[in-house]
Short mmCIF file of C-alpha atoms and ligand atoms in Angstrom, two decimals:
data_model
loop_
_atom_site.label_atom_id
_atom_site.label_comp_id
_atom_site.label_asym_id
_atom_site.label_seq_id
_atom_site.Cartn_x
_atom_site.Cartn_y
_atom_site.Cartn_z
CA MET O 1 41.45 34.34 68.13
CA ILE O 2 38.49 32.93 66.00
CA LYS O 3 35.00 34.12 66.67
CA ILE O 4 32.18 32.12 65.71
CA GLY O 5 28.57 33.15 65.33
CA ILE O 6 26.23 30.38 66.19
CA THR O 7 22.68 31.07 64.56
CA GLY O 8 19.63 29.05 63.77
CA GLY O 9 15.82 29.71 63.87
CA ILE O 10 13.85 29.13 67.07
CA GLY O 11 14.10 25.26 68.18
CA SER O 12 16.60 24.44 65.77
CA GLY O 13 19.11 23.57 68.66
CA LYS O 14 21.59 26.37 68.86
CA SER O 15 21.53 25.91 72.61
CA VAL O 16 22.71 22.20 72.26
CA VAL O 17 25.36 23.00 69.95
CA ALA O 18 26.66 25.99 72.20
CA SER O 19 26.53 23.59 75.01
CA LEU O 20 28.57 20.96 72.98
CA LEU O 21 31.05 23.85 72.06
CA ALA O 22 31.21 24.90 75.79
CA LEU O 23 32.09 21.21 76.83
CA SER O 24 34.70 21.28 74.07
CA GLY O 25 36.21 24.28 76.08
CA VAL O 26 34.95 27.05 73.71
CA PRO O 27 33.64 29.99 75.95
CA VAL O 28 30.12 30.88 74.50
CA TYR O 29 28.39 34.20 74.81
CA ILE O 30 24.44 33.50 74.92
CA ALA O 31 22.96 36.86 73.75
CA ASP O 32 19.41 35.97 74.59
CA GLU O 33 20.59 35.65 78.11
CA GLU O 34 22.99 38.48 78.11
CA SER O 35 20.38 40.73 76.41
CA LYS O 36 17.80 40.08 79.05
CA TRP O 37 20.45 41.01 81.66
CA LEU O 38 21.10 44.13 79.87
CA THR O 39 17.57 45.05 79.36
CA ASN O 40 16.93 44.75 82.97
CA ASN O 41 20.43 46.59 84.19
CA SER O 42 21.11 49.05 81.48
CA PRO O 43 19.84 52.60 82.32
CA VAL O 44 20.25 53.46 78.61
CA ILE O 45 18.07 50.65 77.64
CA ARG O 46 15.45 50.99 80.32
CA GLU O 47 14.94 55.03 79.61
CA LYS O 48 14.61 54.29 75.88
CA LEU O 49 12.12 51.30 76.34
CA THR O 50 10.20 53.15 78.69
CA ALA O 51 10.01 56.37 76.55
CA LEU O 52 8.78 53.73 73.66
CA PHE O 53 6.27 51.78 75.39
CA GLY O 54 5.58 53.37 78.85
CA PRO O 55 6.57 52.61 82.50
CA GLU O 56 4.40 49.44 82.37
CA ILE O 57 7.22 47.87 80.19
CA TYR O 58 8.82 47.16 83.66
CA THR O 59 7.45 45.73 86.53
CA ASN O 60 8.80 45.15 90.14
CA GLU O 61 10.45 42.12 89.01
CA GLY O 62 12.30 43.87 85.99
CA LEU O 63 11.19 43.54 82.31
CA ASN O 64 7.60 42.74 81.38
CA LYS O 65 8.65 40.06 79.00
CA LYS O 66 5.09 39.14 77.88
CA LEU O 67 4.19 42.82 77.21
CA LEU O 68 7.46 43.32 75.28
CA ALA O 69 6.94 39.96 73.31
CA SER O 70 3.46 40.96 72.28
CA HIS O 71 4.52 44.33 70.87
CA ILE O 72 7.75 43.19 68.94
CA PHE O 73 6.36 39.93 67.41
CA ASN O 74 3.05 41.70 66.10
CA ASN O 75 4.58 44.85 64.95
CA PRO O 76 7.56 44.66 62.62
CA LYS O 77 8.14 48.45 62.91
CA GLN O 78 8.43 47.96 66.96
CA LEU O 79 10.37 45.02 66.47
CA GLN O 80 12.81 47.34 64.55
CA GLN O 81 12.75 50.00 67.02
CA VAL O 82 13.52 47.73 70.03
CA ASN O 83 16.28 46.10 68.08
CA GLN O 84 17.83 49.39 67.68
CA ILE O 85 17.80 50.04 71.28
CA ILE O 86 19.14 46.67 72.75
CA HIS O 87 21.36 45.49 69.79
CA PRO O 88 24.01 48.21 70.19
CA GLU O 89 24.22 47.62 73.81
CA VAL O 90 24.55 43.95 73.28
CA ASN O 91 27.24 44.44 70.78
CA ARG O 92 29.37 46.68 73.17
CA HIS O 93 28.91 44.11 75.97
CA PHE O 94 30.08 41.43 73.76
CA SER O 95 33.18 43.16 72.44
CA ALA O 96 34.15 43.62 76.19
CA TRP O 97 33.49 40.02 76.88
CA VAL O 98 35.71 38.97 73.74
CA GLU O 99 38.53 40.93 75.19
CA ARG O 100 38.54 39.28 78.23
CA GLN O 101 38.74 35.83 76.77
CA THR O 102 42.18 33.85 76.21
CA SER O 103 41.31 30.68 74.26
CA PRO O 104 42.06 30.25 70.44
CA LEU O 105 38.17 30.08 69.86
CA CYS O 106 35.26 31.93 71.33
CA ALA O 107 31.44 32.21 70.26
CA ILE O 108 28.19 33.88 70.12
CA GLU O 109 24.99 32.38 69.98
CA SER O 110 22.17 34.22 68.55
CA ALA O 111 19.06 33.50 66.71
CA ILE O 112 19.19 36.64 65.00
CA LEU O 113 22.88 36.91 63.96
CA PHE O 114 22.37 38.40 60.71
CA GLU O 115 19.35 40.59 61.63
CA SER O 116 21.17 42.05 64.34
CA GLY O 117 24.55 42.76 62.60
CA PHE O 118 26.31 40.56 65.12
CA TYR O 119 27.62 38.59 62.06
CA LYS O 120 29.98 41.67 61.32
CA VAL O 121 32.08 40.83 64.51
CA VAL O 122 32.35 37.38 63.88
CA ASP O 123 35.02 35.50 61.73
CA ILE O 124 32.79 32.34 61.01
CA SER O 125 29.12 32.08 60.69
CA LEU O 126 27.61 28.53 61.73
CA MET O 127 24.12 27.82 61.26
CA VAL O 128 22.32 25.22 63.03
CA TYR O 129 19.58 23.76 60.80
CA ALA O 130 16.38 21.96 61.60
CA PRO O 131 13.22 21.61 59.49
CA ARG O 132 10.54 24.19 60.27
CA GLU O 133 7.82 21.67 61.85
CA LEU O 134 10.38 19.96 63.96
CA ARG O 135 11.32 23.38 65.22
CA ILE O 136 8.00 24.08 66.22
CA GLU O 137 7.56 20.51 67.82
CA ARG O 138 10.65 21.25 69.87
CA ALA O 139 9.56 24.63 70.85
CA LEU O 140 6.12 23.68 71.78
CA GLY O 141 7.83 20.73 74.06
CA ARG O 142 10.21 23.32 75.76
CA ASP O 143 8.23 26.48 76.09
CA SER O 144 4.65 27.35 77.55
CA ALA O 145 4.25 29.33 74.24
CA SER O 146 1.37 28.28 71.83
CA ARG O 147 1.92 27.19 68.27
CA GLU O 148 0.65 30.67 67.06
CA GLU O 149 3.10 32.47 69.00
CA ILE O 150 5.95 30.43 67.94
CA GLU O 151 4.97 30.69 64.26
CA ARG O 152 4.87 34.42 64.81
CA ARG O 153 8.26 34.50 66.00
CA ILE O 154 9.64 32.17 63.13
CA ASN O 155 7.87 34.98 60.98
CA SER O 156 9.99 37.56 62.67
CA GLN O 157 13.16 36.25 61.70
CA MET O 158 15.19 35.71 58.34
CA SER O 159 14.10 32.65 56.40
CA ASP O 160 16.37 29.51 56.69
CA GLU O 161 17.34 29.55 52.94
CA GLU O 162 18.73 32.93 53.46
CA LYS O 163 20.52 32.06 56.61
CA LYS O 164 21.87 28.87 55.11
CA ASP O 165 23.24 30.98 52.08
CA ARG O 166 24.97 33.43 54.47
CA SER O 167 26.54 30.97 56.54
CA ASP O 168 30.04 29.47 56.23
CA TYR O 169 29.13 26.26 57.87
CA VAL O 170 25.94 24.30 58.57
CA ILE O 171 25.09 21.69 61.19
CA TYR O 172 22.10 19.73 60.49
CA ASN O 173 20.03 18.87 63.77
CA ASP O 174 17.27 17.00 61.88
CA ASN O 175 17.13 13.97 63.72
CA ARG O 176 18.84 12.21 60.89
CA GLN O 177 22.43 13.30 61.62
CA ALA O 178 24.16 12.95 64.94
CA LEU O 179 25.14 16.20 66.44
CA ILE O 180 28.41 15.19 68.41
CA PRO O 181 30.33 14.04 65.23
CA GLN O 182 29.32 17.01 63.40
CA VAL O 183 30.57 19.27 66.25
CA GLY O 184 33.90 17.16 66.33
CA LYS O 185 34.28 17.74 62.43
CA LEU O 186 33.49 21.49 62.82
CA LEU O 187 36.26 21.82 65.55
CA CYS O 188 38.82 20.07 63.18
CA TRP O 189 37.73 22.35 60.25
CA LEU O 190 38.12 25.42 62.42
CA GLN O 191 41.90 24.31 63.43
CA SER O 192 42.31 23.96 59.68
CA GLN O 193 41.33 27.78 59.07
C1 COD C 1 10.89 39.69 73.68
C2 COD C 1 11.44 38.94 74.81
C3 COD C 1 11.39 39.70 76.28
C4 COD C 1 10.88 37.52 75.13
O1 COD C 1 11.49 36.79 76.07
P1 COD C 1 11.45 35.29 76.11
O2 COD C 1 11.92 34.76 77.40
O3 COD C 1 9.98 35.04 76.13
O4 COD C 1 12.09 34.58 75.04
P2 COD C 1 13.43 34.57 74.62
O5 COD C 1 14.27 35.74 74.91
O6 COD C 1 14.07 33.32 75.07
O7 COD C 1 13.53 34.48 73.02
C5 COD C 1 13.07 33.08 72.51
C6 COD C 1 13.24 33.13 70.97
O8 COD C 1 12.65 34.38 70.59
C7 COD C 1 13.42 35.05 69.31
N1 COD C 1 13.68 36.43 69.36
C8 COD C 1 14.01 36.86 70.49
N2 COD C 1 14.18 38.21 70.31
C9 COD C 1 14.00 38.39 68.93
C10 COD C 1 14.26 39.40 67.84
N3 COD C 1 14.56 40.60 68.28
N4 COD C 1 13.99 39.06 66.56
C11 COD C 1 13.61 38.11 66.13
N5 COD C 1 13.49 36.76 67.04
C12 COD C 1 13.84 37.04 68.35
C13 COD C 1 14.80 34.04 69.32
O9 COD C 1 14.38 33.03 68.36
C14 COD C 1 15.07 33.46 70.73
O10 COD C 1 15.86 32.55 70.88
C15 COD C 1 13.07 38.92 74.70
O11 COD C 1 13.21 37.86 73.48
C16 COD C 1 13.67 40.03 74.17
O12 COD C 1 14.11 40.78 75.07
N6 COD C 1 13.87 40.26 72.96
C17 COD C 1 14.65 41.49 72.23
C18 COD C 1 16.10 41.30 72.43
C19 COD C 1 16.71 40.64 71.52
O13 COD C 1 16.60 41.18 70.37
N7 COD C 1 17.28 39.52 71.78
C20 COD C 1 17.84 38.43 70.97
C21 COD C 1 19.22 38.41 71.06
S1 COD C 1 20.14 39.85 71.25
N1 ATP C 2 18.82 16.48 68.44
C1 ATP C 2 17.99 16.63 69.30
N2 ATP C 2 17.18 15.83 69.74
C2 ATP C 2 16.18 15.67 70.83
N3 ATP C 2 16.03 17.06 71.32
C3 ATP C 2 16.51 18.07 70.87
C4 ATP C 2 17.59 17.83 69.78
N4 ATP C 2 18.17 19.38 69.41
C5 ATP C 2 17.47 20.01 70.44
N5 ATP C 2 16.34 19.51 71.19
C6 ATP C 2 15.48 19.96 71.99
O1 ATP C 2 14.75 20.99 71.22
C7 ATP C 2 14.32 22.14 72.23
C8 ATP C 2 15.08 23.35 71.31
O2 ATP C 2 16.56 23.27 71.43
P1 ATP C 2 17.39 24.60 71.70
O3 ATP C 2 16.94 25.19 72.92
O4 ATP C 2 18.71 24.07 71.78
O5 ATP C 2 16.93 25.37 70.52
P2 ATP C 2 17.44 26.93 70.26
O6 ATP C 2 17.72 27.00 68.74
O7 ATP C 2 18.52 27.28 71.29
O8 ATP C 2 15.96 27.56 70.44
P3 ATP C 2 15.73 29.08 70.88
O9 ATP C 2 16.00 30.07 69.59
O10 ATP C 2 14.23 28.96 71.15
O11 ATP C 2 16.61 29.61 72.36
C9 ATP C 2 15.28 21.68 73.52
O12 ATP C 2 14.26 21.35 74.30
C10 ATP C 2 16.31 20.74 73.08
O13 ATP C 2 16.64 19.95 74.22
#
């Protein structure tokens, strides 16, 4: 089985590409969603986040996402500490998920494929690229976050140049090149690997 890591900055269109792959029959593990589930349900993560930030990091509804975001996207040291708590659990969960897949291809979608180390468990790294300003506009149109908050998240992530250098394949979602033919080409290329 070939494992694909889909990455790209906030608003690049990873989720759209992941959906196109899913529609083509490729099972996709969405790391953002699974990590949220784990953060609410793993006793190991709960205990460590509570020790780091105090009990207010969880409310009756689960993780206090706003509070966690305000800590990690303003403080690189805390970002690293939280990543070290959450990412090993996501990694284990992803490996168990892979074991259950039976298709010739599967994928993981993560904005931080390289930063998190998830790239080590995939065979092909795929970057979805869009220029920074377009990404900010898309994220502003989709989320309730302000431009400043979005820029802070972008600044917490590896640069696009480094992501491109480290990726095996790049899909351009820049409003100039259509996505569906590029995903079709990618699938042909994967079949030749
Ligand atoms: C801080 C949290 C609660 C904010 O939740 P919220 O619903 O507001 O945002 P969401 O999860 O949809 O993330 C939106 C985007 O923020 C960026 N982002 C999220 N986590 C990280 C991180 N650790 N490092 C850099 N960028 C990140 C990504 O571009 C992501 O797509 C949440 O992102 C989180 O729990 N992050 C830590 C866990 C993690 O690393 N998740 C990423 C995949 S494993
Ligand atoms: N080619 C496109 N044309 C128009 N809108 C697009 C295009 N690609 C993405 N979008 C829109 O831009 C927004 C961001 O796309 P998407 O959610 O796929 O990004 P993402 O890379 O998964 O971002 P994040 O890391 O924040 O989860 C969404 O609202 C999506 O519908």
